[in-house]
């Protein structure tokens, strides 16, 4: 008889067996459900031998860094190192527009930063990640047919060979809905457990083409307006994931009596149970108009908004 309480005990026993009596673990926190649940689980297993590292790569949503500090430092009292590495990440991404290239750069830079931070806290033998089962399947080449990698999720393969730390991935067999049950079992706040998924490479894969600090700033504002309206309409929990995308295209518009020539913002919202297949969320037209008006009025640099009605497949949830 399989229950989440039993899974929790078994996972804790497994972590203890893997890490041993003296092993030290660092856990990369992203602010999302998966890494938070992994961190709390590992903390239960090995206590103070876990250090959480929150890396701000400059590709986070608005207010994200503050929320992570609030939950881990103040609510859980789990040791947390916060590192602003936005210059490093954005510097390495300068001039790069290929999606897989961006993912690889971000993944490798994460490892560099984790290793540096691990060194500073006296060394770590293990790196923990909140990898889920769908991440494993979608990153691995499918067997049986031609080899296809859809997207290399950086928290699965793709870790540099030179990495000295071994991986601890206690959620590798779970789907998202199971991770949420486990999170509740571990007493994580409902607002954290119910958060929409957010990809490790962050806003970088929501800005097709080259990523700059300026484009991240524009996208962050549009995304915050969109999510604010979704929450106000009481739709947040009905939707698997909603976010804004900033397109590398400029179009002509008219603002007051002047011509504008600015970027296009794409809105995405999907329903799903595991992220492997998804349907576009059927918003009412009035809702979309309201969001579009607010974004164009409040976010400088955007003068047109479109809604993505593609399902997965054939689309993917993220645009890159
Ligand atoms: P796609 O775009 O492949 O996304 O349909 C499926 C789910 O996975 C998330 N995603 C990622 N998560 N690292 C992550 O941690 C990644 O590189 C990555 N790429 C996509 C995406 O947000 C969606 O929930």
Short mmCIF file of C-alpha atoms in Angstrom, two decimals, residues 27-289:
data_model
loop_
_atom_site.label_atom_id
_atom_site.label_comp_id
_atom_site.label_asym_id
_atom_site.label_seq_id
_atom_site.Cartn_x
_atom_site.Cartn_y
_atom_site.Cartn_z
CA UNK A 27 21.15 22.14 -2.73
CA UNK A 28 20.46 24.60 -5.50
CA UNK A 29 17.20 26.37 -4.70
CA UNK A 30 15.27 27.93 -7.54
CA UNK A 31 12.29 29.19 -5.57
CA UNK A 32 10.11 26.58 -7.24
CA UNK A 33 8.23 23.68 -5.73
CA UNK A 34 10.66 20.92 -6.73
CA UNK A 35 13.88 22.27 -5.30
CA UNK A 36 12.08 23.50 -2.17
CA UNK A 37 10.56 20.09 -1.50
CA UNK A 38 13.92 18.41 -2.17
CA UNK A 39 15.64 20.80 0.24
CA UNK A 40 13.15 20.29 3.07
CA UNK A 41 13.30 16.50 2.60
CA UNK A 42 17.10 16.46 2.67
CA UNK A 43 17.11 18.78 5.67
CA UNK A 44 14.93 16.24 7.51
CA UNK A 45 17.37 13.50 6.54
CA UNK A 46 20.71 15.12 7.36
CA UNK A 47 19.96 18.43 9.13
CA UNK A 48 22.83 20.88 9.33
CA UNK A 49 24.93 19.01 6.80
CA UNK A 50 22.74 20.59 4.12
CA UNK A 51 23.42 24.11 2.86
CA UNK A 52 21.00 25.65 0.40
CA UNK A 53 22.32 27.91 -2.30
CA UNK A 54 20.09 30.34 -4.08
CA UNK A 55 21.68 31.71 -7.22
CA UNK A 56 20.16 34.83 -8.73
CA UNK A 57 21.11 34.46 -12.40
CA UNK A 58 19.34 37.66 -13.36
CA UNK A 59 16.68 35.55 -15.09
CA UNK A 60 14.20 35.36 -12.23
CA UNK A 61 10.67 36.67 -11.99
CA UNK A 62 9.79 39.77 -10.04
CA UNK A 63 10.13 39.38 -6.26
CA UNK A 64 11.42 35.81 -6.50
CA UNK A 65 14.68 36.28 -4.63
CA UNK A 66 12.88 37.87 -1.65
CA UNK A 67 10.33 35.06 -1.44
CA UNK A 68 13.01 32.38 -1.27
CA UNK A 69 14.88 34.19 1.49
CA UNK A 70 11.66 34.66 3.43
CA UNK A 71 10.69 31.00 3.31
CA UNK A 72 14.03 29.34 3.88
CA UNK A 73 15.79 31.72 6.21
CA UNK A 74 12.83 32.91 8.25
CA UNK A 75 10.25 30.13 8.05
CA UNK A 76 12.44 27.01 8.03
CA UNK A 77 15.66 28.29 9.46
CA UNK A 78 17.59 26.22 6.91
CA UNK A 79 21.09 27.63 6.23
CA UNK A 80 20.90 29.61 3.00
CA UNK A 81 23.55 31.27 0.89
CA UNK A 82 22.20 33.82 -1.58
CA UNK A 83 24.46 34.83 -4.43
CA UNK A 84 23.82 37.53 -7.01
CA UNK A 85 25.50 36.12 -10.10
CA UNK A 86 23.51 38.08 -12.66
CA UNK A 87 26.54 39.80 -14.19
CA UNK A 88 28.27 36.47 -14.66
CA UNK A 89 25.28 34.75 -16.30
CA UNK A 90 24.19 37.66 -18.47
CA UNK A 91 27.79 38.23 -19.52
CA UNK A 92 28.12 34.63 -20.72
CA UNK A 93 24.79 34.83 -22.53
CA UNK A 94 25.69 38.00 -24.42
CA UNK A 95 25.48 37.43 -28.16
CA UNK A 96 24.07 33.89 -27.81
CA UNK A 97 20.70 33.23 -29.42
CA UNK A 98 20.47 29.46 -29.92
CA UNK A 99 18.11 27.88 -27.33
CA UNK A 100 20.20 24.76 -26.61
CA UNK A 101 23.34 26.86 -26.43
CA UNK A 102 21.68 29.14 -23.87
CA UNK A 103 20.57 26.14 -21.79
CA UNK A 104 24.07 24.65 -21.83
CA UNK A 105 25.74 27.91 -20.83
CA UNK A 106 23.31 28.41 -17.97
CA UNK A 107 23.69 24.80 -16.74
CA UNK A 108 27.49 24.98 -16.81
CA UNK A 109 27.55 28.37 -15.10
CA UNK A 110 25.27 27.05 -12.35
CA UNK A 111 27.77 24.27 -11.68
CA UNK A 112 30.66 26.76 -11.56
CA UNK A 113 28.81 28.93 -9.07
CA UNK A 114 27.70 25.96 -6.95
CA UNK A 115 31.28 24.69 -6.79
CA UNK A 116 32.57 28.12 -5.76
CA UNK A 117 29.93 28.44 -3.08
CA UNK A 118 30.48 24.87 -1.88
CA UNK A 119 34.15 25.73 -1.46
CA UNK A 120 33.24 28.77 0.65
CA UNK A 121 31.14 26.74 3.08
CA UNK A 122 33.94 24.25 3.61
CA UNK A 123 33.32 21.86 0.72
CA UNK A 124 30.47 19.55 -0.24
CA UNK A 125 30.41 15.99 -1.52
CA UNK A 126 26.96 16.13 -3.06
CA UNK A 127 24.84 18.48 -5.11
CA UNK A 128 21.08 18.07 -4.63
CA UNK A 129 18.55 18.92 -7.31
CA UNK A 130 14.77 18.73 -7.59
CA UNK A 131 14.79 16.68 -10.78
CA UNK A 132 11.43 15.05 -11.56
CA UNK A 133 10.54 12.02 -13.62
CA UNK A 134 9.30 14.00 -16.67
CA UNK A 135 12.60 15.97 -16.69
CA UNK A 136 14.41 12.66 -16.90
CA UNK A 137 12.28 11.31 -19.75
CA UNK A 138 12.20 14.46 -21.85
CA UNK A 139 15.93 15.04 -21.61
CA UNK A 140 16.95 11.50 -22.42
CA UNK A 141 17.02 10.33 -26.00
CA UNK A 142 14.02 8.12 -26.61
CA UNK A 143 14.93 4.54 -27.38
CA UNK A 144 13.35 2.62 -30.22
CA UNK A 145 13.18 5.42 -32.73
CA UNK A 146 15.59 7.99 -34.00
CA UNK A 147 17.45 9.71 -31.16
CA UNK A 148 15.71 12.93 -30.25
CA UNK A 149 16.46 15.30 -27.43
CA UNK A 150 13.65 17.81 -27.19
CA UNK A 151 15.28 20.06 -24.64
CA UNK A 152 18.27 19.44 -22.44
CA UNK A 153 16.93 20.29 -19.00
CA UNK A 154 20.02 21.48 -17.32
CA UNK A 155 19.19 19.76 -14.09
CA UNK A 156 19.43 16.35 -15.71
CA UNK A 157 22.33 15.33 -17.94
CA UNK A 158 24.63 17.96 -19.28
CA UNK A 159 26.53 18.35 -16.04
CA UNK A 160 30.18 18.88 -16.76
CA UNK A 161 32.23 15.70 -16.43
CA UNK A 162 34.67 17.58 -14.29
CA UNK A 163 32.07 18.15 -11.55
CA UNK A 164 33.42 16.59 -8.40
CA UNK A 165 30.16 16.54 -6.47
CA UNK A 166 27.83 13.59 -6.87
CA UNK A 167 24.13 14.16 -7.50
CA UNK A 168 21.35 13.63 -4.97
CA UNK A 169 17.95 13.64 -6.68
CA UNK A 170 15.32 12.36 -4.25
CA UNK A 171 12.35 13.30 -6.50
CA UNK A 172 13.57 11.53 -9.64
CA UNK A 173 10.69 9.07 -9.63
CA UNK A 174 7.89 11.54 -8.95
CA UNK A 175 5.50 13.54 -11.10
CA UNK A 176 4.65 17.12 -10.23
CA UNK A 177 1.32 16.33 -8.57
CA UNK A 178 3.10 13.79 -6.35
CA UNK A 179 5.75 16.35 -5.40
CA UNK A 180 2.94 18.67 -4.32
CA UNK A 181 1.44 15.94 -2.12
CA UNK A 182 4.88 15.33 -0.63
CA UNK A 183 5.33 19.08 -0.07
CA UNK A 184 2.07 19.22 1.88
CA UNK A 185 3.14 16.13 3.83
CA UNK A 186 6.34 18.01 4.76
CA UNK A 187 4.35 21.04 5.88
CA UNK A 188 5.38 23.49 3.14
CA UNK A 189 3.06 26.50 2.90
CA UNK A 190 0.18 26.13 0.41
CA UNK A 191 1.36 29.19 -1.52
CA UNK A 192 4.69 27.46 -2.16
CA UNK A 193 3.26 24.02 -2.94
CA UNK A 194 0.79 25.53 -5.42
CA UNK A 195 3.32 27.60 -7.36
CA UNK A 196 3.40 27.25 -11.11
CA UNK A 197 6.49 25.48 -12.46
CA UNK A 198 9.38 27.76 -13.41
CA UNK A 199 12.26 26.44 -15.54
CA UNK A 200 15.84 26.49 -14.27
CA UNK A 201 17.06 28.62 -17.22
CA UNK A 202 14.36 31.11 -16.23
CA UNK A 203 13.52 34.07 -18.41
CA UNK A 204 16.35 33.16 -20.81
CA UNK A 205 14.09 30.62 -22.53
CA UNK A 206 11.18 33.09 -22.58
CA UNK A 207 13.13 35.61 -24.63
CA UNK A 208 13.69 33.94 -28.00
CA UNK A 209 17.03 35.06 -29.38
CA UNK A 210 19.60 37.09 -27.47
CA UNK A 211 18.99 37.84 -23.80
CA UNK A 212 19.95 41.20 -22.34
CA UNK A 213 19.43 42.76 -18.93
CA UNK A 214 17.09 45.27 -20.52
CA UNK A 215 14.90 42.59 -22.15
CA UNK A 216 14.75 40.69 -18.83
CA UNK A 217 13.58 43.87 -17.09
CA UNK A 218 10.84 44.43 -19.66
CA UNK A 219 9.68 40.82 -19.51
CA UNK A 220 9.65 40.77 -15.69
CA UNK A 221 7.23 43.71 -15.64
CA UNK A 222 4.88 42.24 -18.25
CA UNK A 223 4.91 38.85 -16.52
CA UNK A 224 4.07 40.44 -13.15
CA UNK A 225 1.07 42.29 -14.63
CA UNK A 226 -0.21 39.10 -16.28
CA UNK A 227 0.10 37.01 -13.11
CA UNK A 228 -1.48 39.77 -11.06
CA UNK A 229 -4.56 39.71 -13.30
CA UNK A 230 -4.69 35.90 -13.21
CA UNK A 231 -4.64 35.94 -9.41
CA UNK A 232 -7.26 38.70 -9.24
CA UNK A 233 -9.53 36.67 -11.54
CA UNK A 234 -9.13 33.66 -9.22
CA UNK A 235 -7.67 31.55 -12.02
CA UNK A 236 -4.15 30.86 -10.69
CA UNK A 237 -4.89 27.41 -9.28
CA UNK A 238 -6.84 26.28 -12.35
CA UNK A 239 -3.84 26.89 -14.57
CA UNK A 240 -0.79 24.62 -14.66
CA UNK A 241 1.54 27.39 -15.77
CA UNK A 242 1.16 30.95 -17.07
CA UNK A 243 3.85 33.35 -18.17
CA UNK A 244 4.75 36.10 -20.59
CA UNK A 245 7.27 35.79 -23.42
CA UNK A 246 9.17 38.68 -25.02
CA UNK A 247 9.59 38.33 -28.76
CA UNK A 248 12.60 39.65 -30.64
CA UNK A 249 10.31 41.43 -33.08
CA UNK A 250 9.25 45.06 -33.21
CA UNK A 251 5.96 46.18 -34.66
CA UNK A 252 4.40 49.54 -35.34
CA UNK A 253 1.70 50.95 -33.11
CA UNK A 254 0.10 54.24 -32.16
CA UNK A 255 0.28 55.66 -28.64
CA UNK A 256 -1.68 58.88 -28.16
CA UNK A 257 -0.94 60.66 -31.43
CA UNK A 258 2.56 59.31 -31.84
CA UNK A 259 3.94 56.33 -33.70
CA UNK A 260 5.47 53.58 -31.58
CA UNK A 261 7.86 50.88 -32.70
CA UNK A 262 8.29 48.37 -29.88
CA UNK A 263 8.49 44.71 -28.93
CA UNK A 264 5.75 42.07 -28.97
CA UNK A 265 4.72 40.25 -25.78
CA UNK A 266 3.33 36.72 -26.04
CA UNK A 267 1.10 35.34 -23.29
CA UNK A 268 1.03 31.62 -22.52
CA UNK A 269 -1.24 29.72 -20.13
CA UNK A 270 -1.79 25.99 -20.16
CA UNK A 271 -3.63 23.27 -18.31
CA UNK A 272 -1.78 19.99 -17.77
CA UNK A 273 -1.33 17.23 -15.22
CA UNK A 274 2.34 16.44 -15.71
CA UNK A 275 3.75 18.95 -18.18
CA UNK A 276 4.17 16.23 -20.82
CA UNK A 277 1.02 17.22 -22.68
CA UNK A 278 -0.85 20.50 -22.31
CA UNK A 279 -3.75 22.56 -23.63
CA UNK A 280 -3.92 26.30 -24.05
CA UNK A 281 -6.14 27.82 -21.33
CA UNK A 282 -9.44 29.17 -22.75
CA UNK A 283 -9.47 32.68 -21.24
CA UNK A 284 -12.44 34.91 -21.89
CA UNK A 285 -11.67 37.53 -24.45
CA UNK A 286 -12.42 40.35 -22.00
CA UNK A 287 -9.75 39.03 -19.66
CA UNK A 288 -7.11 38.97 -22.39
CA UNK A 289 -8.04 42.49 -23.50
#
